[in-house]
Tab-separated table of C-alpha atoms in Angstrom:
chain	number	residue	atom	x	y	z
F	1	MET	CA	7.782	-21.514	17.496
F	2	ASN	CA	6.650	-24.367	15.837
F	3	GLY	CA	6.020	-25.977	20.028
F	4	VAL	CA	3.291	-28.245	20.907
F	5	HIS	CA	0.260	-25.210	21.730
F	6	ASP	CA	0.069	-24.790	17.914
F	7	MET	CA	-2.214	-27.877	17.553
F	8	GLY	CA	-4.526	-26.592	14.957
F	9	GLY	CA	-4.982	-28.836	11.962
F	10	MET	CA	-3.110	-31.714	14.672
F	11	GLN	CA	-5.417	-35.426	15.211
F	12	GLY	CA	-5.105	-37.733	18.150
F	13	PHE	CA	-6.980	-35.084	20.754
F	14	GLY	CA	-10.347	-36.521	20.349
F	15	PRO	CA	-13.348	-34.834	20.079
F	16	VAL	CA	-14.066	-30.741	21.416
F	17	GLN	CA	-16.829	-31.443	24.064
F	18	PRO	CA	-18.288	-28.020	25.149
F	19	GLU	CA	-19.683	-27.597	28.221
F	20	ALA	CA	-22.870	-26.839	28.438
F	21	ASN	CA	-23.625	-23.725	30.656
F	22	GLU	CA	-19.982	-23.692	31.391
F	23	PRO	CA	-19.353	-21.401	34.126
F	24	VAL	CA	-16.700	-18.377	33.711
F	25	PHE	CA	-14.324	-20.117	36.909
F	26	HIS	CA	-14.532	-23.357	37.571
F	27	ALA	CA	-13.112	-22.904	41.035
F	28	PRO	CA	-12.133	-19.751	42.886
F	29	TRP	CA	-8.558	-19.692	42.673
F	30	GLU	CA	-8.808	-19.284	38.512
F	31	GLY	CA	-10.126	-16.136	39.530
F	32	ARG	CA	-7.455	-15.346	41.672
F	33	VAL	CA	-5.047	-16.116	38.831
F	34	LEU	CA	-6.625	-13.419	36.390
F	35	ALA	CA	-6.873	-11.467	38.919
F	36	LEU	CA	-3.170	-11.924	39.651
F	37	ARG	CA	-2.467	-11.898	36.330
F	38	ARG	CA	-3.798	-8.468	35.671
F	39	ALA	CA	-2.362	-7.498	38.749
F	40	ALA	CA	1.079	-8.026	37.569
F	41	GLY	CA	0.554	-6.760	34.447
F	42	ALA	CA	0.133	-3.145	35.457
F	43	TRP	CA	3.754	-2.758	36.126
F	44	ARG	CA	4.053	-2.601	32.199
F	45	LYS	CA	7.171	-5.458	32.373
F	46	TRP	CA	6.108	-6.918	30.104
F	47	ASN	CA	3.808	-7.279	27.083
F	48	ILE	CA	0.427	-9.272	25.894
F	49	ASP	CA	2.472	-11.013	23.395
F	50	PHE	CA	5.703	-11.662	25.351
F	51	GLY	CA	3.245	-13.233	28.084
F	52	ARG	CA	1.693	-15.270	25.238
F	53	HIS	CA	4.824	-16.604	24.107
F	54	THR	CA	5.781	-17.583	28.057
F	55	ILE	CA	3.232	-19.797	27.650
F	56	GLU	CA	4.469	-21.339	25.107
F	57	THR	CA	7.564	-21.949	26.356
F	58	LEU	CA	5.681	-24.303	28.968
F	59	PRO	CA	7.489	-27.904	28.934
F	60	PRO	CA	5.300	-29.896	26.198
F	61	ALA	CA	4.341	-32.391	28.595
F	62	ASP	CA	3.559	-29.281	31.471
F	63	TYR	CA	1.260	-27.894	28.343
F	64	LEU	CA	-0.220	-30.679	27.388
F	65	ARG	CA	-1.450	-31.695	30.829
F	66	MET	CA	-1.963	-28.269	32.387
F	67	SER	CA	-5.428	-26.587	32.220
F	68	TYR	CA	-6.219	-23.052	30.744
F	69	TYR	CA	-5.446	-21.164	33.798
F	70	GLU	CA	-3.364	-23.615	34.961
F	71	LYS	CA	-1.408	-22.023	32.213
F	72	TRP	CA	-1.546	-18.718	33.125
F	73	PHE	CA	-0.317	-18.958	36.815
F	74	ALA	CA	2.790	-21.045	35.699
F	75	SER	CA	3.121	-18.550	32.927
F	76	THR	CA	2.937	-15.224	35.342
F	77	ILE	CA	5.390	-17.293	37.561
F	78	LYS	CA	8.078	-17.273	34.863
F	79	LEU	CA	6.828	-13.464	34.401
F	80	ILE	CA	7.400	-12.014	37.471
F	81	VAL	CA	10.753	-13.667	38.559
F	82	GLY	CA	12.134	-13.128	34.834
F	83	ALA	CA	10.996	-9.833	35.594
F	84	GLY	CA	12.518	-9.077	39.242
F	85	LEU	CA	9.309	-8.524	40.698
F	86	VAL	CA	9.997	-11.110	43.115
F	87	THR	CA	12.225	-14.141	43.643
F	88	LYS	CA	11.965	-17.841	42.541
F	89	GLU	CA	12.401	-17.870	46.761
F	90	GLU	CA	9.857	-15.551	47.498
F	91	VAL	CA	7.416	-17.460	45.325
F	92	GLU	CA	8.086	-21.505	47.331
F	93	THR	CA	7.871	-19.661	50.973
F	94	GLY	CA	5.157	-16.863	50.271
F	95	ARG	CA	7.743	-13.985	52.176
F	96	PRO	CA	9.460	-11.421	50.759
F	97	ALA	CA	12.619	-11.691	51.100
F	98	ALA	CA	14.315	-9.923	54.132
F	99	GLY	CA	14.956	-5.991	53.674
F	100	SER	CA	13.582	-6.043	50.383
F	101	LYS	CA	11.502	-2.508	49.660
F	102	ARG	CA	7.857	-2.228	49.618
F	103	GLU	CA	6.367	-1.028	46.739
F	104	THR	CA	2.839	0.684	45.669
F	105	PRO	CA	1.023	-1.445	43.171
F	106	PRO	CA	0.057	-0.165	40.090
F	107	LEU	CA	-3.426	-1.379	39.974
F	108	THR	CA	-5.473	-0.053	43.119
F	109	PRO	CA	-9.068	-1.089	42.953
F	110	ASP	CA	-10.546	1.809	41.680
F	111	LYS	CA	-9.018	1.368	38.348
F	112	VAL	CA	-9.841	-2.284	37.969
F	113	MET	CA	-12.790	-1.832	36.067
F	114	PRO	CA	-11.626	0.832	33.847
F	115	ILE	CA	-9.250	-1.190	32.275
F	116	LEU	CA	-11.250	-4.461	32.105
F	117	LYS	CA	-13.318	-1.995	29.795
F	118	ALA	CA	-10.899	-0.444	28.066
F	119	GLY	CA	-8.755	-3.495	27.193
F	120	GLY	CA	-5.851	-3.675	25.213
F	121	PRO	CA	-6.229	-2.099	22.088
F	122	THR	CA	-3.902	-3.053	19.022
F	123	LEU	CA	-4.696	-0.808	16.224
F	124	ARG	CA	-2.828	2.032	14.852
F	125	GLU	CA	-2.650	4.526	12.665
F	126	THR	CA	-0.331	4.068	9.161
F	127	ASN	CA	-0.037	6.174	5.827
F	128	ALA	CA	0.758	2.653	4.729
F	129	LYS	CA	-1.481	1.249	2.041
F	130	PRO	CA	-2.488	-1.883	2.092
F	131	ARG	CA	-0.942	-4.164	-0.455
F	132	PHE	CA	-3.560	-6.914	-0.477
F	133	ALA	CA	-7.003	-5.902	-2.214
F	134	ASP	CA	-9.872	-8.279	-1.021
F	135	GLY	CA	-10.480	-10.759	-3.606
F	136	ALA	CA	-6.705	-10.898	-4.310
F	137	PRO	CA	-5.123	-14.667	-4.176
F	138	VAL	CA	-1.963	-15.128	-1.888
F	139	ARG	CA	0.273	-18.034	-0.002
F	140	ALA	CA	1.136	-18.117	3.614
F	141	ARG	CA	4.869	-18.118	3.826
F	142	ASP	CA	6.729	-20.869	4.835
F	143	ILE	CA	8.321	-20.315	8.424
F	144	ASN	CA	9.856	-21.318	10.586
F	145	PRO	CA	10.140	-18.511	13.616
F	146	ALA	CA	12.028	-19.787	16.939
F	147	GLY	CA	9.588	-17.137	18.972
F	148	HIS	CA	6.444	-15.841	18.947
F	149	THR	CA	4.207	-15.864	15.360
F	150	ARG	CA	0.253	-15.825	14.956
F	151	LEU	CA	0.944	-18.198	11.828
F	152	PRO	CA	-0.292	-21.624	12.268
F	153	ARG	CA	1.952	-24.124	11.102
F	154	TYR	CA	-1.043	-25.879	8.565
F	155	VAL	CA	-1.539	-22.682	6.752
F	156	ARG	CA	2.041	-22.559	6.278
F	157	GLY	CA	2.566	-22.043	1.674
F	158	ARG	CA	-0.932	-22.711	1.201
F	159	MET	CA	-2.830	-20.595	-0.954
F	160	GLY	CA	-5.870	-18.556	0.678
F	161	THR	CA	-8.320	-15.478	-0.700
F	162	ILE	CA	-7.979	-12.215	0.942
F	163	GLU	CA	-11.429	-11.500	2.358
F	164	CYS	CA	-10.973	-8.496	4.205
F	165	HIS	CA	-8.457	-5.980	6.055
F	166	HIS	CA	-9.170	-4.703	9.744
F	167	GLY	CA	-6.795	-2.257	9.630
F	168	ALA	CA	-3.320	-2.122	10.633
F	169	HIS	CA	-2.565	-3.822	14.443
F	170	VAL	CA	0.992	-4.362	16.383
F	171	PHE	CA	2.734	-6.895	14.797
F	172	PRO	CA	2.943	-9.788	17.735
F	173	ASP	CA	5.769	-11.577	15.983
F	174	THR	CA	8.397	-8.141	17.181
F	175	ASN	CA	6.248	-6.857	19.651
F	176	SER	CA	6.997	-10.469	22.032
F	177	LYS	CA	10.235	-9.464	21.864
F	178	PHE	CA	10.279	-5.927	22.861
F	179	GLU	CA	11.559	-4.879	18.889
F	180	GLY	CA	9.060	-2.506	18.576
F	181	GLU	CA	4.787	-2.380	17.471
F	182	LYS	CA	5.860	-3.042	13.784
F	183	PRO	CA	2.364	-2.144	12.787
F	184	GLN	CA	0.999	-3.632	9.812
F	185	TYR	CA	-2.343	-4.249	8.059
F	186	LEU	CA	-4.453	-7.299	9.336
F	187	TYR	CA	-6.354	-9.351	6.568
F	188	THR	CA	-8.994	-12.324	6.598
F	189	VAL	CA	-7.963	-15.063	4.899
F	190	ARG	CA	-10.274	-17.340	3.467
F	191	PHE	CA	-8.127	-20.897	3.014
F	192	GLU	CA	-10.122	-23.764	1.224
F	193	ALA	CA	-10.558	-27.391	3.224
F	194	ARG	CA	-8.933	-28.931	0.066
F	195	GLU	CA	-5.995	-26.949	0.169
F	196	LEU	CA	-5.247	-27.124	3.682
F	197	TRP	CA	-6.037	-31.669	3.948
F	198	GLY	CA	-6.241	-32.886	0.585
F	199	GLU	CA	-8.867	-34.421	-1.254
F	200	GLY	CA	-10.230	-36.336	1.405
F	201	ALA	CA	-11.747	-32.968	3.202
F	202	ASN	CA	-14.946	-31.094	2.658
F	203	PRO	CA	-14.996	-28.951	-0.794
F	204	ARG	CA	-17.661	-27.067	1.124
F	205	ASP	CA	-15.494	-26.068	4.660
F	206	THR	CA	-13.226	-23.393	4.800
F	207	VAL	CA	-10.820	-21.881	7.218
F	208	HIS	CA	-10.797	-18.326	7.850
F	209	LEU	CA	-7.663	-16.676	9.485
F	210	ASP	CA	-6.473	-13.709	10.562
F	211	LEU	CA	-3.360	-12.962	9.591
F	212	TRP	CA	-0.659	-9.989	9.441
F	213	GLU	CA	0.663	-8.415	6.124
F	214	GLU	CA	4.313	-10.466	7.026
F	215	TYR	CA	2.390	-13.883	6.833
F	216	LEU	CA	1.816	-13.424	3.261
F	217	ASP	CA	3.145	-13.093	-0.220
F	218	PRO	CA	1.291	-12.477	-3.868
F	219	ALA	CA	0.285	-16.388	-5.377
């Protein structure tokens, strides 16, 4: 979707200012939000791409105002209510509804570290051959999907060059809609800065993006 979250290449937001010695969490509640998200995700009511899309659908003003973990917290509430794990009233009161069924959480303390270490690999086996060879010229498709996509607006319709592929990976556009993983090749594509931003860009600058095969056409 063409939402406020797709900020790549946009201007007017000021410089990026890295924080020296930045802590993992700026406040204890941020760590609790991370734990809540992991614990809720263990019910397997959604996947990572649907979760990302839920963040993208936050109201634009809220998205720009919120910090990283505030976005996580707000989207987690949307996820658990939407999945029927809790009701809106239970979230607001902090108490379970009378007569609600007591469930055993699937994520217990002994499972936390193994799950964190395992991560969420998206590499899949495929019998298909890569459509593009290293060094091949390609053009990013000019598409405007209504749902989740990992193809940023600022490269759509622009020409680039295949650097390499990383095997077949879960396709987020379909996975986010529960339409299947549809694994396909994931390529690193190099774009010249002047191709993206015109003659005023530094001719020595390039941008490298990892893009799925379905995002690309031969150039």
